[in-house]
PDB file of C-alpha atoms in Angstrom:
ATOM      1  CA  UNK A  19      53.892 -19.240  20.892  1.00 47.00           C
ATOM      2  CA  UNK A  20      52.988 -15.408  19.428  1.00 49.00           C
ATOM      3  CA  UNK A  21      53.864 -16.316  16.092  1.00 51.00           C
ATOM      4  CA  UNK A  22      52.550 -20.189  16.241  1.00 48.00           C
ATOM      5  CA  UNK A  23      49.131 -17.958  16.492  1.00 49.00           C
ATOM      6  CA  UNK A  24      49.740 -15.828  13.920  1.00 50.00           C
ATOM      7  CA  UNK A  25      50.162 -18.403  11.773  1.00 45.00           C
ATOM      8  CA  UNK A  26      47.209 -20.289  13.472  1.00 46.00           C
ATOM      9  CA  UNK A  27      45.459 -17.179  12.721  1.00 45.00           C
ATOM     10  CA  UNK A  28      46.796 -17.285   9.254  1.00 43.00           C
ATOM     11  CA  UNK A  29      46.115 -20.434   8.484  1.00 44.00           C
ATOM     12  CA  UNK A  30      42.489 -20.632   9.699  1.00 42.00           C
ATOM     13  CA  UNK A  31      41.951 -17.153   7.904  1.00 40.00           C
ATOM     14  CA  UNK A  32      43.048 -18.669   4.327  1.00 45.00           C
ATOM     15  CA  UNK A  33      40.841 -22.439   4.973  1.00 43.00           C
ATOM     16  CA  UNK A  34      37.803 -19.489   5.493  1.00 40.00           C
ATOM     17  CA  UNK A  35      38.591 -17.988   1.956  1.00 43.00           C
ATOM     18  CA  UNK A  36      39.719 -21.199   0.259  1.00 45.00           C
ATOM     19  CA  UNK A  37      35.852 -22.187   1.682  1.00 44.00           C
ATOM     20  CA  UNK A  38      34.405 -18.852  -0.006  1.00 44.00           C
ATOM     21  CA  UNK A  39      36.115 -19.324  -3.504  1.00 56.00           C
ATOM     22  CA  UNK A  40      34.322 -20.077  -6.125  1.00 84.00           C
ATOM     23  CA  UNK A  41      34.775 -23.215  -7.463  1.00 91.00           C
ATOM     24  CA  UNK A  42      37.332 -23.411 -10.614  1.00 93.00           C
ATOM     25  CA  UNK A  43      35.414 -22.955 -14.523  1.00 93.00           C
ATOM     26  CA  UNK A  44      36.815 -25.707 -15.522  1.00 94.00           C
ATOM     27  CA  UNK A  45      35.018 -27.981 -12.133  1.00 94.00           C
ATOM     28  CA  UNK A  46      31.730 -25.751 -13.099  1.00 94.00           C
ATOM     29  CA  UNK A  47      32.451 -26.756 -16.962  1.00 94.00           C
ATOM     30  CA  UNK A  48      32.746 -30.163 -15.980  1.00 94.00           C
ATOM     31  CA  UNK A  49      30.416 -30.588 -12.905  1.00 93.00           C
ATOM     32  CA  UNK A  50      26.870 -29.720 -15.920  1.00 94.00           C
ATOM     33  CA  UNK A  51      28.373 -31.681 -18.620  1.00 94.00           C
ATOM     34  CA  UNK A  52      27.924 -34.882 -15.965  1.00 94.00           C
ATOM     35  CA  UNK A  53      25.343 -34.074 -15.041  1.00 95.00           C
ATOM     36  CA  UNK A  54      24.115 -33.476 -18.533  1.00 95.00           C
ATOM     37  CA  UNK A  55      25.259 -36.769 -19.513  1.00 94.00           C
ATOM     38  CA  UNK A  56      23.204 -37.726 -16.248  1.00 94.00           C
ATOM     39  CA  UNK A  57      19.890 -36.469 -17.634  1.00 95.00           C
ATOM     40  CA  UNK A  58      20.278 -38.304 -21.063  1.00 94.00           C
ATOM     41  CA  UNK A  59      20.986 -41.347 -19.946  1.00 93.00           C
ATOM     42  CA  UNK A  60      17.722 -40.905 -17.183  1.00 93.00           C
ATOM     43  CA  UNK A  61      15.707 -39.387 -19.956  1.00 94.00           C
ATOM     44  CA  UNK A  62      17.197 -42.343 -22.191  1.00 93.00           C
ATOM     45  CA  UNK A  63      15.963 -45.245 -19.693  1.00 91.00           C
ATOM     46  CA  UNK A  64      12.994 -43.580 -18.673  1.00 91.00           C
ATOM     47  CA  UNK A  65      11.968 -43.511 -22.684  1.00 93.00           C
ATOM     48  CA  UNK A  66      13.118 -47.807 -22.838  1.00 92.00           C
ATOM     49  CA  UNK A  67      11.149 -48.139 -19.326  1.00 90.00           C
ATOM     50  CA  UNK A  68       7.925 -46.447 -21.623  1.00 91.00           C
ATOM     51  CA  UNK A  69       8.109 -48.850 -24.604  1.00 93.00           C
ATOM     52  CA  UNK A  70       8.504 -51.612 -22.930  1.00 92.00           C
ATOM     53  CA  UNK A  71       5.124 -51.033 -21.192  1.00 92.00           C
ATOM     54  CA  UNK A  72       3.642 -49.877 -24.667  1.00 93.00           C
ATOM     55  CA  UNK A  73       5.001 -53.353 -25.784  1.00 93.00           C
ATOM     56  CA  UNK A  74       3.483 -55.482 -23.295  1.00 92.00           C
ATOM     57  CA  UNK A  75      -0.075 -53.957 -23.113  1.00 93.00           C
ATOM     58  CA  UNK A  76      -0.441 -54.425 -26.813  1.00 94.00           C
ATOM     59  CA  UNK A  77       0.898 -57.457 -27.141  1.00 93.00           C
ATOM     60  CA  UNK A  78      -1.751 -58.671 -24.108  1.00 93.00           C
ATOM     61  CA  UNK A  79      -4.330 -57.050 -26.406  1.00 95.00           C
ATOM     62  CA  UNK A  80      -3.833 -59.283 -28.791  1.00 94.00           C
ATOM     63  CA  UNK A  81      -3.607 -62.445 -26.469  1.00 93.00           C
ATOM     64  CA  UNK A  82      -6.279 -61.291 -25.341  1.00 94.00           C
ATOM     65  CA  UNK A  83      -8.266 -60.954 -28.499  1.00 95.00           C
ATOM     66  CA  UNK A  84      -6.814 -64.425 -29.640  1.00 94.00           C
ATOM     67  CA  UNK A  85      -8.789 -66.215 -26.477  1.00 93.00           C
ATOM     68  CA  UNK A  86     -11.514 -64.544 -27.333  1.00 95.00           C
ATOM     69  CA  UNK A  87     -11.427 -65.732 -31.122  1.00 95.00           C
ATOM     70  CA  UNK A  88     -11.274 -68.994 -29.436  1.00 94.00           C
ATOM     71  CA  UNK A  89     -12.852 -69.463 -27.168  1.00 94.00           C
ATOM     72  CA  UNK A  90     -10.825 -69.669 -23.565  1.00 93.00           C
ATOM     73  CA  UNK A  91     -12.689 -67.894 -20.713  1.00 93.00           C
ATOM     74  CA  UNK A  92      -9.848 -68.813 -18.435  1.00 91.00           C
ATOM     75  CA  UNK A  93      -7.339 -66.941 -20.893  1.00 90.00           C
ATOM     76  CA  UNK A  94      -9.673 -63.936 -21.151  1.00 93.00           C
ATOM     77  CA  UNK A  95     -11.267 -62.977 -18.030  1.00 92.00           C
ATOM     78  CA  UNK A  96      -7.078 -63.819 -17.310  1.00 90.00           C
ATOM     79  CA  UNK A  97      -5.547 -61.151 -19.705  1.00 92.00           C
ATOM     80  CA  UNK A  98      -8.391 -58.433 -19.079  1.00 92.00           C
ATOM     81  CA  UNK A  99      -7.090 -58.709 -15.381  1.00 90.00           C
ATOM     82  CA  UNK A 100      -3.491 -58.251 -16.419  1.00 90.00           C
ATOM     83  CA  UNK A 101      -4.902 -55.483 -18.895  1.00 92.00           C
ATOM     84  CA  UNK A 102      -6.663 -53.469 -16.024  1.00 92.00           C
ATOM     85  CA  UNK A 103      -3.977 -54.143 -12.928  1.00 89.00           C
ATOM     86  CA  UNK A 104      -1.303 -52.711 -15.988  1.00 90.00           C
ATOM     87  CA  UNK A 105      -3.602 -49.855 -16.663  1.00 91.00           C
ATOM     88  CA  UNK A 106      -4.025 -49.014 -13.333  1.00 91.00           C
ATOM     89  CA  UNK A 107       0.547 -49.532 -12.258  1.00 87.00           C
ATOM     90  CA  UNK A 108       1.918 -49.942 -15.251  1.00 85.00           C
ATOM     91  CA  UNK A 109       4.773 -51.417 -12.544  1.00 81.00           C
ATOM     92  CA  UNK A 110       7.372 -52.984 -14.060  1.00 76.00           C
ATOM     93  CA  UNK A 111       9.221 -55.499 -13.767  1.00 71.00           C
ATOM     94  CA  UNK A 112       5.742 -57.461 -12.680  1.00 73.00           C
ATOM     95  CA  UNK A 113       4.273 -59.018  -9.677  1.00 70.00           C
ATOM     96  CA  UNK A 114       2.738 -62.539 -10.963  1.00 67.00           C
ATOM     97  CA  UNK A 115      -0.138 -62.785 -13.503  1.00 66.00           C
ATOM     98  CA  UNK A 116      -3.084 -63.763 -11.975  1.00 63.00           C
ATOM     99  CA  UNK A 117      -4.561 -67.173 -13.765  1.00 64.00           C
ATOM    100  CA  UNK A 118      -2.165 -69.713 -14.844  1.00 67.00           C
ATOM    101  CA  UNK A 119      -3.393 -68.725 -18.247  1.00 82.00           C
ATOM    102  CA  UNK A 120       0.233 -69.675 -20.908  1.00 87.00           C
ATOM    103  CA  UNK A 121       0.221 -67.100 -23.264  1.00 88.00           C
ATOM    104  CA  UNK A 122      -0.444 -64.823 -20.141  1.00 89.00           C
ATOM    105  CA  UNK A 123       2.479 -66.452 -18.400  1.00 88.00           C
ATOM    106  CA  UNK A 124       5.175 -66.644 -21.297  1.00 89.00           C
ATOM    107  CA  UNK A 125       4.324 -62.624 -21.779  1.00 90.00           C
ATOM    108  CA  UNK A 126       5.230 -61.872 -18.101  1.00 89.00           C
ATOM    109  CA  UNK A 127       8.083 -63.670 -18.203  1.00 89.00           C
ATOM    110  CA  UNK A 128       9.676 -62.194 -21.587  1.00 90.00           C
ATOM    111  CA  UNK A 129       9.152 -58.507 -20.715  1.00 89.00           C
ATOM    112  CA  UNK A 130      10.559 -58.854 -17.498  1.00 90.00           C
ATOM    113  CA  UNK A 131      13.826 -60.380 -18.502  1.00 92.00           C
ATOM    114  CA  UNK A 132      13.861 -57.387 -20.740  1.00 92.00           C
ATOM    115  CA  UNK A 133      13.260 -54.629 -17.968  1.00 91.00           C
ATOM    116  CA  UNK A 134      15.686 -56.930 -16.059  1.00 92.00           C
ATOM    117  CA  UNK A 135      18.688 -56.547 -18.941  1.00 92.00           C
ATOM    118  CA  UNK A 136      17.111 -52.257 -19.947  1.00 91.00           C
ATOM    119  CA  UNK A 137      18.015 -52.349 -15.963  1.00 91.00           C
ATOM    120  CA  UNK A 138      21.516 -53.180 -15.886  1.00 93.00           C
ATOM    121  CA  UNK A 139      22.045 -51.654 -19.689  1.00 92.00           C
ATOM    122  CA  UNK A 140      20.710 -48.201 -17.753  1.00 92.00           C
ATOM    123  CA  UNK A 141      23.469 -49.368 -14.644  1.00 92.00           C
ATOM    124  CA  UNK A 142      26.512 -49.999 -16.682  1.00 94.00           C
ATOM    125  CA  UNK A 143      26.129 -46.824 -18.574  1.00 94.00           C
ATOM    126  CA  UNK A 144      26.550 -44.824 -15.309  1.00 93.00           C
ATOM    127  CA  UNK A 145      28.757 -46.083 -13.614  1.00 94.00           C
ATOM    128  CA  UNK A 146      30.703 -46.021 -16.279  1.00 94.00           C
ATOM    129  CA  UNK A 147      30.115 -42.535 -16.635  1.00 94.00           C
ATOM    130  CA  UNK A 148      30.746 -41.613 -12.938  1.00 94.00           C
ATOM    131  CA  UNK A 149      33.904 -43.772 -12.957  1.00 95.00           C
ATOM    132  CA  UNK A 150      35.452 -40.988 -16.356  1.00 95.00           C
ATOM    133  CA  UNK A 151      34.431 -38.163 -13.937  1.00 94.00           C
ATOM    134  CA  UNK A 152      36.135 -39.729 -11.387  1.00 95.00           C
ATOM    135  CA  UNK A 153      39.146 -39.800 -13.257  1.00 95.00           C
ATOM    136  CA  UNK A 154      38.870 -36.489 -14.612  1.00 95.00           C
ATOM    137  CA  UNK A 155      38.807 -35.001 -11.273  1.00 95.00           C
ATOM    138  CA  UNK A 156      41.994 -37.455  -9.915  1.00 95.00           C
ATOM    139  CA  UNK A 157      43.515 -36.188 -13.825  1.00 94.00           C
ATOM    140  CA  UNK A 158      42.680 -32.048 -12.972  1.00 95.00           C
ATOM    141  CA  UNK A 159      43.416 -32.911  -9.148  1.00 95.00           C
ATOM    142  CA  UNK A 160      46.719 -33.912  -9.416  1.00 95.00           C
ATOM    143  CA  UNK A 161      47.570 -31.859 -12.401  1.00 95.00           C
ATOM    144  CA  UNK A 162      47.123 -28.837 -10.599  1.00 94.00           C
ATOM    145  CA  UNK A 163      48.940 -29.704  -7.040  1.00 95.00           C
ATOM    146  CA  UNK A 164      51.980 -30.405  -9.767  1.00 95.00           C
ATOM    147  CA  UNK A 165      51.490 -26.170 -10.582  1.00 94.00           C
ATOM    148  CA  UNK A 166      51.340 -25.504  -7.526  1.00 94.00           C
ATOM    149  CA  UNK A 167      47.387 -24.237  -7.609  1.00 93.00           C
ATOM    150  CA  UNK A 168      46.769 -26.401  -3.771  1.00 94.00           C
ATOM    151  CA  UNK A 169      42.601 -23.645  -3.452  1.00 94.00           C
ATOM    152  CA  UNK A 170      41.957 -25.349  -7.397  1.00 94.00           C
ATOM    153  CA  UNK A 171      43.085 -28.099  -6.302  1.00 94.00           C
ATOM    154  CA  UNK A 172      41.462 -28.754  -3.223  1.00 95.00           C
ATOM    155  CA  UNK A 173      38.228 -27.553  -5.057  1.00 94.00           C
ATOM    156  CA  UNK A 174      38.719 -30.803  -7.687  1.00 94.00           C
ATOM    157  CA  UNK A 175      39.008 -33.246  -4.610  1.00 94.00           C
ATOM    158  CA  UNK A 176      36.154 -31.965  -2.361  1.00 94.00           C
ATOM    159  CA  UNK A 177      34.066 -33.203  -6.187  1.00 94.00           C
ATOM    160  CA  UNK A 178      36.397 -36.309  -6.510  1.00 95.00           C
ATOM    161  CA  UNK A 179      35.277 -37.258  -2.710  1.00 94.00           C
ATOM    162  CA  UNK A 180      31.533 -35.893  -3.110  1.00 93.00           C
ATOM    163  CA  UNK A 181      31.626 -38.141  -6.315  1.00 92.00           C
ATOM    164  CA  UNK A 182      33.291 -41.027  -4.835  1.00 91.00           C
ATOM    165  CA  UNK A 183      31.182 -41.445  -2.101  1.00 89.00           C
ATOM    166  CA  UNK A 184      27.925 -41.525  -4.916  1.00 72.00           C
ATOM    167  CA  UNK A 185      26.660 -44.716  -5.861  1.00 56.00           C
ATOM    168  CA  UNK A 186      25.577 -44.005  -9.714  1.00 51.00           C
ATOM    169  CA  UNK A 187      24.124 -48.203  -9.596  1.00 46.00           C
ATOM    170  CA  UNK A 188      21.278 -46.977  -7.026  1.00 46.00           C
ATOM    171  CA  UNK A 189      20.285 -43.964  -8.459  1.00 49.00           C
ATOM    172  CA  UNK A 190      19.785 -45.750 -11.667  1.00 46.00           C
ATOM    173  CA  UNK A 191      17.715 -48.196 -11.085  1.00 46.00           C
ATOM    174  CA  UNK A 192      16.030 -45.352  -9.078  1.00 50.00           C
ATOM    175  CA  UNK A 193      15.893 -43.836 -11.964  1.00 46.00           C
ATOM    176  CA  UNK A 194      14.681 -45.886 -14.313  1.00 45.00           C
ATOM    177  CA  UNK A 195      11.992 -47.112 -11.862  1.00 47.00           C
ATOM    178  CA  UNK A 196      10.498 -43.489 -11.343  1.00 44.00           C
ATOM    179  CA  UNK A 197      10.529 -42.768 -15.235  1.00 43.00           C
ATOM    180  CA  UNK A 198       7.418 -46.064 -14.375  1.00 43.00           C
ATOM    181  CA  UNK A 199       3.661 -43.113 -14.464  1.00 42.00           C
ATOM    182  CA  UNK A 200       1.483 -42.449 -11.316  1.00 39.00           C
ATOM    183  CA  UNK A 201      -1.174 -44.480 -11.300  1.00 41.00           C
ATOM    184  CA  UNK A 202      -4.374 -42.940 -11.443  1.00 42.00           C
ATOM    185  CA  UNK A 203      -6.174 -42.569  -8.220  1.00 42.00           C
ATOM    186  CA  UNK A 204      -9.418 -44.316  -7.478  1.00 41.00           C
ATOM    187  CA  UNK A 205     -12.629 -42.463  -6.808  1.00 43.00           C
ATOM    188  CA  UNK A 206     -12.925 -42.445  -3.467  1.00 46.00           C
ATOM    189  CA  UNK A 207      -9.639 -43.877  -2.421  1.00 44.00           C
ATOM    190  CA  UNK A 208      -6.306 -42.034  -1.247  1.00 45.00           C
ATOM    191  CA  UNK A 209      -3.258 -41.481  -2.583  1.00 44.00           C
ATOM    192  CA  UNK A 210      -0.144 -41.988  -0.733  1.00 49.00           C
ATOM    193  CA  UNK A 211       2.030 -39.530  -1.498  1.00 46.00           C
ATOM    194  CA  UNK A 212       4.895 -39.525   0.546  1.00 49.00           C
ATOM    195  CA  UNK A 213       5.419 -39.986   4.205  1.00 49.00           C
ATOM    196  CA  UNK A 214       7.722 -39.394   6.921  1.00 46.00           C
ATOM    197  CA  UNK A 215       7.075 -42.727   8.644  1.00 51.00           C
ATOM    198  CA  UNK A 216      10.215 -45.086   8.308  1.00 55.00           C
ATOM    199  CA  UNK A 217      13.943 -44.278   7.467  1.00 54.00           C
ATOM    200  CA  UNK A 218      13.855 -45.238   4.288  1.00 55.00           C
ATOM    201  CA  UNK A 219      10.727 -42.826   3.586  1.00 52.00           C
ATOM    202  CA  UNK A 220      13.673 -39.724   4.302  1.00 46.00           C
ATOM    203  CA  UNK A 221      15.154 -41.210   1.603  1.00 49.00           C
ATOM    204  CA  UNK A 222      13.043 -40.223  -1.132  1.00 47.00           C
ATOM    205  CA  UNK A 223      13.154 -36.615  -0.032  1.00 45.00           C
ATOM    206  CA  UNK A 224      17.858 -36.149  -0.191  1.00 47.00           C
ATOM    207  CA  UNK A 225      18.091 -33.476  -2.615  1.00 43.00           C
ATOM    208  CA  UNK A 226      21.777 -33.345  -4.110  1.00 46.00           C
ATOM    209  CA  UNK A 227      22.940 -30.753  -6.533  1.00 46.00           C
ATOM    210  CA  UNK A 228      27.064 -30.522  -7.604  1.00 47.00           C
ATOM    211  CA  UNK A 229      29.281 -31.535  -4.366  1.00 46.00           C
ATOM    212  CA  UNK A 230      27.438 -33.540  -1.165  1.00 41.00           C
TER     213      UNK A 230
END
């Protein structure tokens, strides 16, 4: 009984030591590389969405000028309303445009389609990056296990489990949408920056850095 208690105490001390130990240098470097590449993907997505918005705004302006030259009152009104909406809330994908003007419907459809393609491309790139990172973590864990470096292998295992429990596709979508500028406040109105009333509100407050 005494031997079992001593072994249990020794095992507990080992776990405490492993938990407090610094991560292996290879893991720290690999994690930093993954986080840097993730940031680069998000920045690229933000730039692509911003460029798409600029092109849509320019196309709307050009269509309004053409409608004005043609004396198309309904077209001018519809396009002007969409320009005002987009300037206040440059959200993509776009909601159904006001009015039933052919040029506006065509432009909105084109840019909605292009935005969906951008989002799909970003999600695919993030998923591929996450998969490569997970594969690398698993390979390092296996190699360290073969070398009997169990403490280092345990650190890679913790990182691997955290990485595989994440949702790269969902994070990519959120990253693209968050790249859209926040609407400017309208005088006399209150702008809601955050809330704690629903589960979805609380999700926006989650902060993750490194292993969960």
